[in-house]
Short mmCIF file of C-alpha atoms in Angstrom, two decimals:
data_model
loop_
_atom_site.label_atom_id
_atom_site.label_comp_id
_atom_site.label_asym_id
_atom_site.label_seq_id
_atom_site.Cartn_x
_atom_site.Cartn_y
_atom_site.Cartn_z
CA MET A 1 56.41 -21.89 36.72
CA GLU A 2 55.07 -18.78 36.05
CA PHE A 3 56.72 -15.65 37.69
CA LYS A 4 54.00 -13.04 39.20
CA ASP A 5 54.38 -9.66 38.81
CA TYR A 6 52.70 -8.12 41.75
CA TYR A 7 53.49 -4.32 41.06
CA ALA A 8 52.17 -4.66 37.77
CA ILE A 9 49.08 -6.92 39.05
CA LEU A 10 48.39 -3.43 41.53
CA GLY A 11 49.56 -1.32 38.69
CA VAL A 12 51.83 0.47 41.18
CA ASP A 13 55.54 1.17 40.47
CA SER A 14 57.92 -1.51 42.79
CA LYS A 15 58.56 1.83 45.19
CA ALA A 16 54.84 2.42 46.36
CA GLY A 17 54.66 3.10 49.46
CA ALA A 18 51.75 0.89 52.28
CA ASP A 19 49.11 3.68 51.54
CA GLU A 20 49.84 3.69 46.89
CA ILE A 21 49.29 0.29 47.84
CA LYS A 22 46.54 -0.48 50.26
CA LYS A 23 44.54 2.55 47.70
CA ALA A 24 45.57 0.21 44.51
CA TYR A 25 44.53 -2.91 46.13
CA ARG A 26 41.34 -1.02 47.11
CA LYS A 27 40.19 0.15 44.54
CA LEU A 28 40.97 -2.70 42.13
CA ALA A 29 39.52 -5.51 44.69
CA ARG A 30 36.06 -3.71 43.96
CA LYS A 31 36.70 -3.80 40.44
CA TYR A 32 36.57 -7.37 40.43
CA HIS A 33 34.87 -8.88 43.18
CA PRO A 34 32.44 -11.81 41.62
CA ASP A 35 29.64 -10.62 43.89
CA VAL A 36 29.11 -7.33 41.78
CA SER A 37 31.35 -7.87 38.95
CA LYS A 38 29.48 -8.24 35.94
CA GLU A 39 33.36 -9.29 33.41
CA ALA A 40 34.07 -13.03 32.41
CA ASP A 41 37.50 -13.34 34.39
CA ALA A 42 35.89 -11.40 37.54
CA GLU A 43 37.47 -14.43 39.40
CA ASP A 44 40.54 -14.77 38.32
CA LYS A 45 41.07 -11.36 38.57
CA PHE A 46 40.44 -11.04 42.22
CA LYS A 47 42.43 -13.61 43.41
CA GLU A 48 45.37 -12.41 41.55
CA VAL A 49 44.60 -9.11 43.01
CA SER A 50 44.57 -9.93 46.22
CA GLU A 51 47.99 -12.66 45.93
CA ALA A 52 49.45 -9.42 45.15
CA TYR A 53 48.32 -7.79 47.90
CA GLU A 54 48.93 -10.46 50.50
CA VAL A 55 52.98 -10.02 49.76
CA LEU A 56 53.15 -6.36 49.11
CA HIS A 57 51.28 -5.70 52.44
CA ASP A 58 53.56 -7.75 54.70
CA THR A 59 56.87 -5.52 55.01
CA ASP A 60 58.71 -9.40 55.27
CA LYS A 61 57.25 -10.65 52.05
CA ARG A 62 57.65 -7.98 49.84
CA ALA A 63 61.34 -7.79 50.55
CA GLU A 64 60.86 -10.94 50.28
CA TYR A 65 59.56 -10.80 46.93
CA ASP A 66 61.96 -7.70 45.70
CA GLN A 67 64.83 -10.60 46.07
CA LEU A 68 63.37 -12.82 44.18
CA ARG A 69 62.71 -10.37 41.45
CA GLN A 70 65.63 -8.94 41.47
CA TYR A 71 67.33 -11.95 41.39
CA GLY A 72 64.67 -12.98 38.59
CA GLY A 73 64.56 -10.04 36.68
CA ARG A 74 61.80 -11.49 34.74
CA GLN A 75 58.00 -9.92 34.14
CA GLN A 76 54.70 -11.30 34.47
CA GLY A 77 54.18 -14.18 33.23
CA ALA A 78 57.85 -16.00 32.55
CA GLY A 79 59.19 -18.71 32.67
CA PHE A 80 60.82 -18.47 36.92
CA GLU A 81 63.77 -20.69 38.48
CA PRO A 82 63.11 -19.05 42.48
CA PRO A 83 67.41 -19.22 43.84
CA PRO A 84 69.09 -22.36 45.32
CA GLY A 85 67.74 -23.33 48.00
CA TRP A 86 65.43 -20.56 48.38
CA GLN A 87 62.73 -21.45 51.34
CA SER A 88 60.69 -18.42 52.94
CA ALA A 89 61.65 -16.82 56.32
CA GLY A 90 57.52 -16.70 57.46
CA ASP A 91 55.23 -19.02 58.24
CA ALA A 92 54.70 -21.12 55.48
CA HIS A 93 51.22 -23.24 54.36
CA PHE A 94 49.63 -23.89 51.23
CA SER A 95 47.34 -21.51 50.16
CA GLY A 96 44.48 -23.34 47.48
CA ASP A 97 43.07 -19.87 46.66
CA PHE A 98 47.18 -18.17 45.11
CA SER A 99 49.28 -19.01 42.50
CA ASP A 100 51.98 -21.76 42.33
CA PHE A 101 54.74 -18.89 42.63
CA PHE A 102 52.70 -18.11 45.89
CA ASN A 103 52.66 -21.33 47.37
CA GLN A 104 56.65 -22.05 46.69
CA MET A 105 57.96 -18.72 47.63
CA PHE A 106 55.72 -17.83 50.11
CA GLY A 107 53.59 -21.66 51.03
CA GLY A 108 54.13 -25.11 52.39
CA ALA A 109 54.40 -26.21 48.74
CA GLY A 110 57.88 -28.59 49.92
CA GLY A 111 56.01 -29.98 53.09
CA PHE A 112 52.82 -31.46 52.29
CA GLN A 113 52.58 -34.17 55.46
CA GLN A 114 52.91 -34.16 58.78
CA ARG A 115 53.97 -37.09 60.78
CA ALA A 116 50.75 -37.96 63.02
CA ASP A 117 50.90 -39.77 66.82
CA SER A 118 49.13 -42.60 64.59
CA GLY A 119 52.53 -43.43 62.76
CA LEU A 120 50.86 -41.79 59.00
CA PHE A 121 51.14 -39.17 57.31
CA ARG A 122 48.09 -36.21 58.32
CA GLY A 123 47.55 -34.68 55.19
CA GLN A 124 47.70 -30.47 54.77
CA ASP A 125 46.35 -27.62 56.45
CA VAL A 126 44.98 -24.90 53.69
CA GLU A 127 44.06 -21.53 53.84
CA LEU A 128 41.65 -19.68 51.59
CA GLU A 129 41.38 -15.69 51.57
CA MET A 130 37.92 -15.49 52.41
CA PRO A 131 36.39 -11.80 50.81
CA LEU A 132 33.90 -9.82 52.65
CA PHE A 133 31.78 -6.60 51.69
CA LEU A 134 31.39 -5.35 55.16
CA GLU A 135 28.25 -5.81 54.54
CA ASP A 136 28.08 -9.29 54.81
CA THR A 137 29.44 -8.92 58.12
CA LEU A 138 26.12 -8.11 59.73
CA GLY A 139 24.69 -11.33 59.53
CA ASP A 140 25.59 -15.00 58.73
CA ILE A 141 26.01 -16.01 55.35
CA SER A 142 27.01 -18.98 53.72
CA LYS A 143 29.44 -19.18 50.86
CA SER A 144 30.13 -21.19 48.09
CA VAL A 145 33.84 -22.05 48.37
CA SER A 146 36.27 -23.60 45.90
CA TYR A 147 39.88 -24.98 45.74
CA ARG A 148 42.60 -26.50 45.68
CA VAL A 149 44.14 -29.32 47.56
CA PRO A 150 47.89 -30.85 47.51
CA VAL A 151 47.37 -34.83 47.15
CA VAL A 152 49.76 -37.67 46.21
CA ASP A 153 48.97 -40.00 43.90
CA ALA A 154 49.85 -43.69 43.36
CA HIS A 155 53.05 -43.39 42.04
CA GLY A 156 53.95 -41.04 44.61
CA ARG A 157 54.48 -38.39 42.46
CA MET A 158 52.60 -34.42 43.81
CA VAL A 159 49.49 -33.51 42.66
CA TYR A 160 46.29 -31.57 43.06
CA SER A 161 42.67 -32.24 43.10
CA ASN A 162 39.31 -29.55 43.16
CA LYS A 163 37.56 -29.40 46.39
CA SER A 164 33.72 -27.22 46.32
CA LEU A 165 31.53 -26.81 49.70
CA LYS A 166 29.62 -24.66 51.35
CA VAL A 167 30.46 -22.60 54.45
CA LYS A 168 28.52 -20.82 56.99
CA ILE A 169 30.79 -17.11 58.05
CA PRO A 170 29.05 -16.15 61.76
CA ALA A 171 28.13 -12.67 61.77
CA GLY A 172 30.19 -10.26 63.23
CA VAL A 173 33.62 -11.33 61.82
CA VAL A 174 36.58 -9.10 61.66
CA ASP A 175 39.44 -8.72 59.37
CA GLY A 176 42.27 -11.26 59.65
CA GLU A 177 39.92 -13.84 60.90
CA ARG A 178 40.73 -17.51 60.52
CA ILE A 179 38.34 -19.45 60.52
CA ARG A 180 39.01 -23.32 61.59
CA LEU A 181 37.26 -26.35 59.15
CA LYS A 182 38.44 -29.66 60.30
CA GLY A 183 39.18 -32.29 58.02
CA GLN A 184 37.97 -29.74 55.29
CA GLY A 185 42.53 -29.86 53.51
CA ALA A 186 43.91 -32.68 52.12
CA PRO A 187 43.82 -35.79 52.38
CA GLY A 188 45.72 -37.97 54.05
CA PRO A 189 48.09 -40.70 52.41
CA ASP A 190 47.26 -43.91 52.90
CA GLY A 191 44.66 -43.20 55.50
CA GLY A 192 45.98 -40.96 57.76
CA GLN A 193 43.96 -38.06 58.66
CA PRO A 194 42.82 -34.94 56.16
CA GLY A 195 44.07 -31.77 56.85
CA ASP A 196 41.96 -28.78 57.94
CA LEU A 197 40.53 -25.81 55.99
CA PHE A 198 41.49 -22.29 57.58
CA LEU A 199 39.53 -19.20 55.67
CA HIS A 200 41.54 -16.19 56.60
CA ILE A 201 38.70 -13.11 56.23
CA ARG A 202 39.72 -10.96 53.97
CA LEU A 203 37.55 -7.34 54.65
CA VAL A 204 37.51 -5.89 50.85
CA PRO A 205 38.43 -1.91 51.72
CA HIS A 206 34.50 0.38 51.34
CA PRO A 207 35.02 3.76 49.57
CA LEU A 208 33.11 5.06 52.72
CA PHE A 209 34.67 3.43 56.11
CA ASP A 210 37.08 2.54 57.13
CA VAL A 211 37.49 -0.75 59.79
CA ASP A 212 39.74 -1.01 63.22
CA GLY A 213 38.41 -4.43 64.52
CA HIS A 214 34.92 -3.95 65.01
CA ASP A 215 34.36 -0.13 65.00
CA LEU A 216 34.34 1.98 61.99
CA TYR A 217 35.63 5.39 60.91
CA ILE A 218 34.47 7.67 58.28
CA THR A 219 35.54 11.07 57.12
CA VAL A 220 32.48 13.08 57.09
CA PRO A 221 33.88 16.78 54.85
CA VAL A 222 32.02 20.01 56.16
CA ALA A 223 31.98 23.59 55.18
CA PRO A 224 34.02 26.34 57.44
CA TRP A 225 29.70 27.58 58.89
CA GLU A 226 29.03 23.75 59.48
CA ALA A 227 32.38 23.52 62.20
CA ALA A 228 31.86 26.85 63.10
CA LEU A 229 28.22 27.72 63.46
CA GLY A 230 26.73 23.28 64.54
CA GLU A 231 24.90 22.19 61.88
CA LYS A 232 22.47 18.24 61.39
CA ILE A 233 23.71 16.46 59.14
CA THR A 234 22.46 13.48 56.71
CA LEU A 235 25.69 10.41 57.18
CA PRO A 236 25.04 7.20 56.26
CA THR A 237 26.00 3.77 58.13
CA LEU A 238 26.33 0.56 57.22
CA THR A 239 22.33 -0.45 58.51
CA GLY A 240 20.98 3.13 57.08
CA LYS A 241 20.95 6.39 57.14
CA ILE A 242 20.66 8.96 60.73
CA GLN A 243 20.95 12.17 61.75
CA LEU A 244 24.47 13.73 62.72
CA ARG A 245 24.78 17.11 64.78
CA ILE A 246 27.62 18.56 64.55
CA PRO A 247 28.39 20.52 67.28
CA PRO A 248 29.46 24.07 67.51
CA ALA A 249 33.05 25.36 67.33
CA SER A 250 33.29 22.00 65.85
CA GLN A 251 37.48 21.34 65.09
CA GLY A 252 39.31 19.60 61.63
CA GLY A 253 40.06 16.35 62.87
CA GLN A 254 37.61 15.88 65.90
CA LYS A 255 35.97 12.25 66.61
CA LEU A 256 31.75 12.25 66.82
CA ARG A 257 31.39 8.51 68.26
CA ILE A 258 27.55 6.90 67.01
CA LYS A 259 27.67 4.54 69.40
CA GLY A 260 26.71 0.57 68.26
CA LYS A 261 26.49 1.40 64.29
CA GLY A 262 29.93 -0.02 63.86
CA LEU A 263 30.05 -3.79 62.78
CA ALA A 264 27.50 -6.51 63.81
CA GLY A 265 26.75 -3.72 66.82
CA LYS A 266 29.76 -5.19 68.17
CA GLY A 267 31.98 -1.27 67.78
CA ASP A 268 31.55 1.43 67.13
CA LEU A 269 30.70 3.77 63.99
CA TYR A 270 33.30 7.48 64.77
CA ALA A 271 32.88 10.45 62.29
CA VAL A 272 36.30 12.06 61.20
CA LEU A 273 35.49 15.74 60.53
CA LYS A 274 37.35 17.71 58.02
CA ILE A 275 37.00 20.94 57.38
CA VAL A 276 36.03 21.43 53.70
CA ILE A 277 36.64 24.67 51.90
CA PRO A 278 35.20 26.14 48.68
CA GLU A 279 36.93 26.05 45.40
CA ARG A 280 36.13 28.19 43.86
CA HIS A 281 34.99 32.58 45.28
CA SER A 282 33.27 34.92 43.59
CA ALA A 283 34.13 38.67 44.41
CA GLU A 284 31.40 38.48 46.95
CA THR A 285 32.48 35.55 48.41
CA GLU A 286 36.02 36.53 48.68
CA SER A 287 34.78 40.07 50.28
CA LEU A 288 32.94 37.48 52.58
CA TRP A 289 35.95 35.60 53.79
CA ARG A 290 38.08 39.23 54.05
CA GLN A 291 35.03 40.60 56.51
CA LEU A 292 35.51 37.88 58.67
CA ALA A 293 39.08 37.64 58.81
CA GLU A 294 39.26 41.02 60.45
CA LYS A 295 35.73 40.79 62.79
CA ALA A 296 37.05 37.24 63.29
CA ALA A 297 40.63 39.05 64.76
CA PHE A 298 41.68 34.63 65.01
CA ASP A 299 44.80 33.69 65.09
CA PRO A 300 45.36 29.70 64.46
CA ARG A 301 49.21 29.97 65.43
CA ARG A 302 48.95 31.26 68.46
CA GLN A 303 51.17 29.20 70.29
CA TRP A 304 53.79 29.72 67.92
CA SER A 305 54.72 33.11 69.85
CA GLN A 306 54.27 30.92 73.10
CA SER A 307 57.21 28.97 73.36
#
């Protein structure tokens, strides 16, 4: 079994924080997404990046992985054997998208069948990561999926079989949602019922929008004078550009709600204002800033003196 160095795959240090890991995944997921990438190995790279993020963004999985990494001390692609008696403390499931390393360390590769009421063994359920762009959630779409399922051959050995099908993804799905496709998992041995396929929706990070349920958030840079005087600006949304009015005397961090412009019309879009100061000043503009400071007589920290 080949060891997977998830930190190296995402290009982050082993001490990287959650935000750094998310940022790295955001960049690589969009780079290698099969729908847009022109690189020959984009699909394999995307699956590798998704697998790394699946482990490192989860606090419990990351802690377990760090133990494995310390135990093995291995590099990406090197041979690896887990510690004797190793078993993940998390919920086990077989992933048809991820590597043997993931399935044996964190998945359900050790227990492929469950006893059914009929006395026959039932096939293993399979989980797939289903990456979607935010734009994909606006309407029903069809996606082709290919995955592996564990089966038992005539000699009682565990082997893998490839499976492909086309599935319909309903509009309005959210990140983390699981879609069940009954009977599309691993076949049951000796005539047992097949397992189910579960699609785990993973929304690919967008360069502009953050997601919270069905709501979207976009950071809107505004100049100090736009915040002070008010301004009408052009704001991007998932369905096109709209006009947004910045009220006079707006504050940094203030949220402006645009109703119905979230995911699939079920949520709202929140414009979060961020006041941005020009990076360079000419002598003339610096003089104007100083005049403003004198004439405004404004102390942004006045509450400190009142406490």
